Amino acid sequence: MTVLPQVFSRLFLVWGIFYVFPEREVLNQIGVPLLVFAWSITETIRYPFYALSVAELQFYPLLWARYTLFYVLYPLGVTGELLTIYSALPIAKNYYPTYYYFLIAIMFSYGPPFYFLYTHMIKQRRKQLGSPKQSSDKKEGKNAHKNTKKAKKL
């Protein structure tokens, strides 16, 4: 369930906005670089993280980045996506009135999935990195990370 909203939003932006509205008014807005930046950094971290996980390897800076940078990247990406959809509204209203209302509905539908994904990642961060107290215990060597038992560290 966590992957579905992410994949949908990306497919929708690529096909439902960029393909339908290749006009400059849509592509030259601040939302596009925001979403491209957030998507790029997210995937640059996510795929090496998954590749190492499959190999049962762990690289702590990558683990930390995977479960920390979302605090900034999720809101940045969602903001970019919403600004991009918003920039397509005037064109949609003139040429595709029904699609205009669909875009508005899509924009309003962002709230619940964003909240779900964001809180899910916060829980995952706690699970993977522990609470701040556990992190300080780790530094002192008092409390080993539960997932490092089976994973080799790089």
PDB file of N, CA, C and O in Angstrom, residues 68-119:
ATOM      1  N   THR A  68      16.058   9.248   6.814  1.00  0.00           N
ATOM      2  CA  THR A  68      16.100  10.591   7.388  1.00  0.00           C
ATOM      3  C   THR A  68      15.771  11.673   6.368  1.00  0.00           C
ATOM      4  O   THR A  68      15.016  12.601   6.675  1.00  0.00           O
ATOM      5  N   LEU A  69      16.310  11.568   5.168  1.00  0.00           N
ATOM      6  CA  LEU A  69      16.124  12.633   4.183  1.00  0.00           C
ATOM      7  C   LEU A  69      14.675  12.776   3.716  1.00  0.00           C
ATOM      8  O   LEU A  69      14.306  13.812   3.168  1.00  0.00           O
ATOM      9  N   PHE A  70      13.858  11.747   3.952  1.00  0.00           N
ATOM     10  CA  PHE A  70      12.448  11.852   3.566  1.00  0.00           C
ATOM     11  C   PHE A  70      11.762  13.016   4.279  1.00  0.00           C
ATOM     12  O   PHE A  70      10.779  13.564   3.783  1.00  0.00           O
ATOM     13  N   TYR A  71      12.281  13.388   5.475  1.00  0.00           N
ATOM     14  CA  TYR A  71      11.680  14.513   6.205  1.00  0.00           C
ATOM     15  C   TYR A  71      11.608  15.762   5.331  1.00  0.00           C
ATOM     16  O   TYR A  71      10.668  16.537   5.436  1.00  0.00           O
ATOM     17  N   VAL A  72      12.597  15.943   4.479  1.00  0.00           N
ATOM     18  CA  VAL A  72      12.640  17.096   3.579  1.00  0.00           C
ATOM     19  C   VAL A  72      12.145  16.722   2.186  1.00  0.00           C
ATOM     20  O   VAL A  72      11.392  17.474   1.558  1.00  0.00           O
ATOM     21  N   LEU A  73      12.558  15.559   1.694  1.00  0.00           N
ATOM     22  CA  LEU A  73      12.269  15.191   0.306  1.00  0.00           C
ATOM     23  C   LEU A  73      10.787  14.923   0.043  1.00  0.00           C
ATOM     24  O   LEU A  73      10.285  15.268  -1.028  1.00  0.00           O
ATOM     25  N   TYR A  74      10.070  14.298   0.966  1.00  0.00           N
ATOM     26  CA  TYR A  74       8.636  14.052   0.758  1.00  0.00           C
ATOM     27  C   TYR A  74       7.866  15.362   0.607  1.00  0.00           C
ATOM     28  O   TYR A  74       7.157  15.548  -0.383  1.00  0.00           O
ATOM     29  N   PRO A  75       7.984  16.288   1.571  1.00  0.00           N
ATOM     30  CA  PRO A  75       7.244  17.547   1.406  1.00  0.00           C
ATOM     31  C   PRO A  75       7.688  18.332   0.168  1.00  0.00           C
ATOM     32  O   PRO A  75       6.865  18.942  -0.514  1.00  0.00           O
ATOM     33  N   LEU A  76       8.980  18.292  -0.132  1.00  0.00           N
ATOM     34  CA  LEU A  76       9.485  18.992  -1.310  1.00  0.00           C
ATOM     35  C   LEU A  76       8.895  18.399  -2.589  1.00  0.00           C
ATOM     36  O   LEU A  76       8.436  19.130  -3.476  1.00  0.00           O
ATOM     37  N   GLY A  77       8.875  17.076  -2.689  1.00  0.00           N
ATOM     38  CA  GLY A  77       8.317  16.407  -3.865  1.00  0.00           C
ATOM     39  C   GLY A  77       6.831  16.655  -4.013  1.00  0.00           C
ATOM     40  O   GLY A  77       6.343  16.953  -5.102  1.00  0.00           O
ATOM     41  N   VAL A  78       6.093  16.536  -2.923  1.00  0.00           N
ATOM     42  CA  VAL A  78       4.644  16.764  -2.969  1.00  0.00           C
ATOM     43  C   VAL A  78       4.353  18.216  -3.332  1.00  0.00           C
ATOM     44  O   VAL A  78       3.460  18.494  -4.135  1.00  0.00           O
ATOM     45  N   THR A  79       5.109  19.143  -2.783  1.00  0.00           N
ATOM     46  CA  THR A  79       4.934  20.556  -3.138  1.00  0.00           C
ATOM     47  C   THR A  79       5.183  20.770  -4.623  1.00  0.00           C
ATOM     48  O   THR A  79       4.404  21.447  -5.301  1.00  0.00           O
ATOM     49  N   GLY A  80       6.250  20.175  -5.135  1.00  0.00           N
ATOM     50  CA  GLY A  80       6.544  20.288  -6.562  1.00  0.00           C
ATOM     51  C   GLY A  80       5.446  19.687  -7.424  1.00  0.00           C
ATOM     52  O   GLY A  80       5.059  20.257  -8.450  1.00  0.00           O
ATOM     53  N   GLU A  81       4.938  18.540  -7.013  1.00  0.00           N
ATOM     54  CA  GLU A  81       3.861  17.890  -7.764  1.00  0.00           C
ATOM     55  C   GLU A  81       2.600  18.747  -7.761  1.00  0.00           C
ATOM     56  O   GLU A  81       1.982  18.967  -8.818  1.00  0.00           O
ATOM     57  N   LEU A  82       2.223  19.256  -6.591  1.00  0.00           N
ATOM     58  CA  LEU A  82       1.011  20.075  -6.508  1.00  0.00           C
ATOM     59  C   LEU A  82       1.159  21.388  -7.284  1.00  0.00           C
ATOM     60  O   LEU A  82       0.213  21.824  -7.959  1.00  0.00           O
ATOM     61  N   LEU A  83       2.328  22.011  -7.214  1.00  0.00           N
ATOM     62  CA  LEU A  83       2.549  23.245  -7.984  1.00  0.00           C
ATOM     63  C   LEU A  83       2.487  22.976  -9.485  1.00  0.00           C
ATOM     64  O   LEU A  83       1.985  23.807 -10.254  1.00  0.00           O
ATOM     65  N   THR A  84       2.993  21.834  -9.891  1.00  0.00           N
ATOM     66  CA  THR A  84       2.963  21.477 -11.313  1.00  0.00           C
ATOM     67  C   THR A  84       1.531  21.235 -11.779  1.00  0.00           C
ATOM     68  O   THR A  84       1.139  21.716 -12.853  1.00  0.00           O
ATOM     69  N   ILE A  85       0.753  20.512 -11.001  1.00  0.00           N
ATOM     70  CA  ILE A  85      -0.656  20.300 -11.351  1.00  0.00           C
ATOM     71  C   ILE A  85      -1.384  21.640 -11.382  1.00  0.00           C
ATOM     72  O   ILE A  85      -2.148  21.924 -12.306  1.00  0.00           O
ATOM     73  N   TYR A  86      -1.103  22.475 -10.382  1.00  0.00           N
ATOM     74  CA  TYR A  86      -1.742  23.798 -10.309  1.00  0.00           C
ATOM     75  C   TYR A  86      -1.421  24.637 -11.546  1.00  0.00           C
ATOM     76  O   TYR A  86      -2.294  25.334 -12.068  1.00  0.00           O
ATOM     77  N   SER A  87      -0.198  24.558 -12.032  1.00  0.00           N
ATOM     78  CA  SER A  87       0.184  25.346 -13.213  1.00  0.00           C
ATOM     79  C   SER A  87      -0.525  24.864 -14.475  1.00  0.00           C
ATOM     80  O   SER A  87      -0.636  25.613 -15.447  1.00  0.00           O
ATOM     81  N   ALA A  88      -1.020  23.621 -14.475  1.00  0.00           N
ATOM     82  CA  ALA A  88      -1.750  23.095 -15.635  1.00  0.00           C
ATOM     83  C   ALA A  88      -3.231  23.464 -15.609  1.00  0.00           C
ATOM     84  O   ALA A  88      -3.927  23.336 -16.621  1.00  0.00           O
ATOM     85  N   LEU A  89      -3.730  23.936 -14.469  1.00  0.00           N
ATOM     86  CA  LEU A  89      -5.160  24.226 -14.339  1.00  0.00           C
ATOM     87  C   LEU A  89      -5.702  25.245 -15.356  1.00  0.00           C
ATOM     88  O   LEU A  89      -6.752  24.991 -15.957  1.00  0.00           O
ATOM     89  N   PRO A  90      -5.037  26.377 -15.590  1.00  0.00           N
ATOM     90  CA  PRO A  90      -5.598  27.331 -16.558  1.00  0.00           C
ATOM     91  C   PRO A  90      -5.738  26.753 -17.969  1.00  0.00           C
ATOM     92  O   PRO A  90      -6.731  27.006 -18.657  1.00  0.00           O
ATOM     93  N   ILE A  91      -4.758  25.986 -18.387  1.00  0.00           N
ATOM     94  CA  ILE A  91      -4.816  25.378 -19.720  1.00  0.00           C
ATOM     95  C   ILE A  91      -5.936  24.341 -19.763  1.00  0.00           C
ATOM     96  O   ILE A  91      -6.709  24.281 -20.724  1.00  0.00           O
ATOM     97  N   ALA A  92      -6.014  23.535 -18.715  1.00  0.00           N
ATOM     98  CA  ALA A  92      -7.064  22.514 -18.654  1.00  0.00           C
ATOM     99  C   ALA A  92      -8.441  23.162 -18.670  1.00  0.00           C
ATOM    100  O   ALA A  92      -9.354  22.672 -19.348  1.00  0.00           O
ATOM    101  N   LYS A  93      -8.589  24.258 -17.966  1.00  0.00           N
ATOM    102  CA  LYS A  93      -9.893  24.920 -17.902  1.00  0.00           C
ATOM    103  C   LYS A  93     -10.335  25.406 -19.283  1.00  0.00           C
ATOM    104  O   LYS A  93     -11.507  25.320 -19.630  1.00  0.00           O
ATOM    105  N   ASN A  94      -9.385  25.885 -20.084  1.00  0.00           N
ATOM    106  CA  ASN A  94      -9.700  26.381 -21.426  1.00  0.00           C
ATOM    107  C   ASN A  94      -9.961  25.279 -22.441  1.00  0.00           C
ATOM    108  O   ASN A  94     -10.809  25.426 -23.312  1.00  0.00           O
ATOM    109  N   TYR A  95      -9.211  24.182 -22.347  1.00  0.00           N
ATOM    110  CA  TYR A  95      -9.290  23.161 -23.396  1.00  0.00           C
ATOM    111  C   TYR A  95      -9.950  21.858 -22.963  1.00  0.00           C
ATOM    112  O   TYR A  95     -10.461  21.122 -23.795  1.00  0.00           O
ATOM    113  N   TYR A  96      -9.865  21.537 -21.694  1.00  0.00           N
ATOM    114  CA  TYR A  96     -10.390  20.267 -21.189  1.00  0.00           C
ATOM    115  C   TYR A  96     -11.152  20.518 -19.878  1.00  0.00           C
ATOM    116  O   TYR A  96     -10.659  20.168 -18.800  1.00  0.00           O
ATOM    117  N   PRO A  97     -12.331  21.114 -19.934  1.00  0.00           N
ATOM    118  CA  PRO A  97     -13.034  21.497 -18.698  1.00  0.00           C
ATOM    119  C   PRO A  97     -13.262  20.347 -17.715  1.00  0.00           C
ATOM    120  O   PRO A  97     -13.122  20.530 -16.504  1.00  0.00           O
ATOM    121  N   THR A  98     -13.593  19.184 -18.209  1.00  0.00           N
ATOM    122  CA  THR A  98     -13.809  18.046 -17.308  1.00  0.00           C
ATOM    123  C   THR A  98     -12.504  17.650 -16.628  1.00  0.00           C
ATOM    124  O   THR A  98     -12.474  17.353 -15.429  1.00  0.00           O
ATOM    125  N   TYR A  99     -11.414  17.662 -17.389  1.00  0.00           N
ATOM    126  CA  TYR A  99     -10.097  17.318 -16.850  1.00  0.00           C
ATOM    127  C   TYR A  99      -9.663  18.342 -15.795  1.00  0.00           C
ATOM    128  O   TYR A  99      -8.989  17.997 -14.829  1.00  0.00           O
ATOM    129  N   TYR A 100     -10.057  19.570 -15.975  1.00  0.00           N
ATOM    130  CA  TYR A 100      -9.790  20.635 -15.005  1.00  0.00           C
ATOM    131  C   TYR A 100     -10.318  20.233 -13.622  1.00  0.00           C
ATOM    132  O   TYR A 100      -9.599  20.316 -12.625  1.00  0.00           O
ATOM    133  N   TYR A 101     -11.555  19.782 -13.575  1.00  0.00           N
ATOM    134  CA  TYR A 101     -12.143  19.378 -12.292  1.00  0.00           C
ATOM    135  C   TYR A 101     -11.495  18.096 -11.759  1.00  0.00           C
ATOM    136  O   TYR A 101     -11.354  17.921 -10.545  1.00  0.00           O
ATOM    137  N   PHE A 102     -11.102  17.238 -12.664  1.00  0.00           N
ATOM    138  CA  PHE A 102     -10.376  16.029 -12.258  1.00  0.00           C
ATOM    139  C   PHE A 102      -9.046  16.413 -11.602  1.00  0.00           C
ATOM    140  O   PHE A 102      -8.673  15.840 -10.574  1.00  0.00           O
ATOM    141  N   LEU A 103      -8.345  17.373 -12.170  1.00  0.00           N
ATOM    142  CA  LEU A 103      -7.072  17.824 -11.595  1.00  0.00           C
ATOM    143  C   LEU A 103      -7.270  18.412 -10.199  1.00  0.00           C
ATOM    144  O   LEU A 103      -6.467  18.171  -9.290  1.00  0.00           O
ATOM    145  N   ILE A 104      -8.325  19.167 -10.034  1.00  0.00           N
ATOM    146  CA  ILE A 104      -8.625  19.724  -8.714  1.00  0.00           C
ATOM    147  C   ILE A 104      -8.885  18.599  -7.718  1.00  0.00           C
ATOM    148  O   ILE A 104      -8.377  18.627  -6.585  1.00  0.00           O
ATOM    149  N   ALA A 105      -9.633  17.590  -8.138  1.00  0.00           N
ATOM    150  CA  ALA A 105      -9.899  16.442  -7.260  1.00  0.00           C
ATOM    151  C   ALA A 105      -8.600  15.725  -6.908  1.00  0.00           C
ATOM    152  O   ALA A 105      -8.401  15.319  -5.748  1.00  0.00           O
ATOM    153  N   ILE A 106      -7.726  15.566  -7.872  1.00  0.00           N
ATOM    154  CA  ILE A 106      -6.427  14.925  -7.623  1.00  0.00           C
ATOM    155  C   ILE A 106      -5.647  15.723  -6.585  1.00  0.00           C
ATOM    156  O   ILE A 106      -5.066  15.166  -5.649  1.00  0.00           O
ATOM    157  N   MET A 107      -5.646  17.046  -6.735  1.00  0.00           N
ATOM    158  CA  MET A 107      -4.910  17.884  -5.781  1.00  0.00           C
ATOM    159  C   MET A 107      -5.450  17.710  -4.361  1.00  0.00           C
ATOM    160  O   MET A 107      -4.676  17.590  -3.411  1.00  0.00           O
ATOM    161  N   PHE A 108      -6.755  17.682  -4.218  1.00  0.00           N
ATOM    162  CA  PHE A 108      -7.344  17.511  -2.893  1.00  0.00           C
ATOM    163  C   PHE A 108      -7.112  16.103  -2.346  1.00  0.00           C
ATOM    164  O   PHE A 108      -7.115  15.896  -1.131  1.00  0.00           O
ATOM    165  N   SER A 109      -6.912  15.144  -3.234  1.00  0.00           N
ATOM    166  CA  SER A 109      -6.709  13.769  -2.775  1.00  0.00           C
ATOM    167  C   SER A 109      -5.293  13.513  -2.271  1.00  0.00           C
ATOM    168  O   SER A 109      -5.009  12.438  -1.752  1.00  0.00           O
ATOM    169  N   TYR A 110      -4.396  14.457  -2.409  1.00  0.00           N
ATOM    170  CA  TYR A 110      -3.013  14.266  -1.976  1.00  0.00           C
ATOM    171  C   TYR A 110      -2.865  14.157  -0.458  1.00  0.00           C
ATOM    172  O   TYR A 110      -1.951  13.509   0.038  1.00  0.00           O
ATOM    173  N   GLY A 111      -3.728  14.801   0.290  1.00  0.00           N
ATOM    174  CA  GLY A 111      -3.583  14.864   1.748  1.00  0.00           C
ATOM    175  C   GLY A 111      -3.502  13.533   2.452  1.00  0.00           C
ATOM    176  O   GLY A 111      -2.502  13.239   3.135  1.00  0.00           O
ATOM    177  N   PRO A 112      -4.527  12.675   2.352  1.00  0.00           N
ATOM    178  CA  PRO A 112      -4.481  11.401   3.094  1.00  0.00           C
ATOM    179  C   PRO A 112      -3.296  10.493   2.738  1.00  0.00           C
ATOM    180  O   PRO A 112      -2.613  10.011   3.643  1.00  0.00           O
ATOM    181  N   PRO A 113      -2.996  10.282   1.438  1.00  0.00           N
ATOM    182  CA  PRO A 113      -1.829   9.428   1.150  1.00  0.00           C
ATOM    183  C   PRO A 113      -0.519  10.032   1.652  1.00  0.00           C
ATOM    184  O   PRO A 113       0.346   9.310   2.145  1.00  0.00           O
ATOM    185  N   PHE A 114      -0.387  11.367   1.539  1.00  0.00           N
ATOM    186  CA  PHE A 114       0.836  12.000   2.032  1.00  0.00           C
ATOM    187  C   PHE A 114       0.984  11.770   3.536  1.00  0.00           C
ATOM    188  O   PHE A 114       2.053  11.385   4.004  1.00  0.00           O
ATOM    189  N   TYR A 115      -0.088  11.982   4.274  1.00  0.00           N
ATOM    190  CA  TYR A 115      -0.048  11.766   5.728  1.00  0.00           C
ATOM    191  C   TYR A 115       0.308  10.313   6.037  1.00  0.00           C
ATOM    192  O   TYR A 115       1.158  10.044   6.893  1.00  0.00           O
ATOM    193  N   PHE A 116      -0.335   9.388   5.345  1.00  0.00           N
ATOM    194  CA  PHE A 116      -0.076   7.964   5.557  1.00  0.00           C
ATOM    195  C   PHE A 116       1.388   7.625   5.278  1.00  0.00           C
ATOM    196  O   PHE A 116       2.046   6.964   6.084  1.00  0.00           O
ATOM    197  N   LEU A 117       1.909   8.067   4.129  1.00  0.00           N
ATOM    198  CA  LEU A 117       3.292   7.756   3.760  1.00  0.00           C
ATOM    199  C   LEU A 117       4.293   8.410   4.711  1.00  0.00           C
ATOM    200  O   LEU A 117       5.293   7.794   5.090  1.00  0.00           O
ATOM    201  N   TYR A 118       4.040   9.647   5.066  1.00  0.00           N
ATOM    202  CA  TYR A 118       4.954  10.380   5.939  1.00  0.00           C
ATOM    203  C   TYR A 118       5.026   9.732   7.318  1.00  0.00           C
ATOM    204  O   TYR A 118       6.120   9.490   7.842  1.00  0.00           O
ATOM    205  N   THR A 119       3.874   9.423   7.900  1.00  0.00           N
ATOM    206  CA  THR A 119       3.883   8.790   9.222  1.00  0.00           C
ATOM    207  C   THR A 119       4.435   7.360   9.149  1.00  0.00           C
ATOM    208  O   THR A 119       5.089   6.909  10.083  1.00  0.00           O
TER     209      THR A 119
END
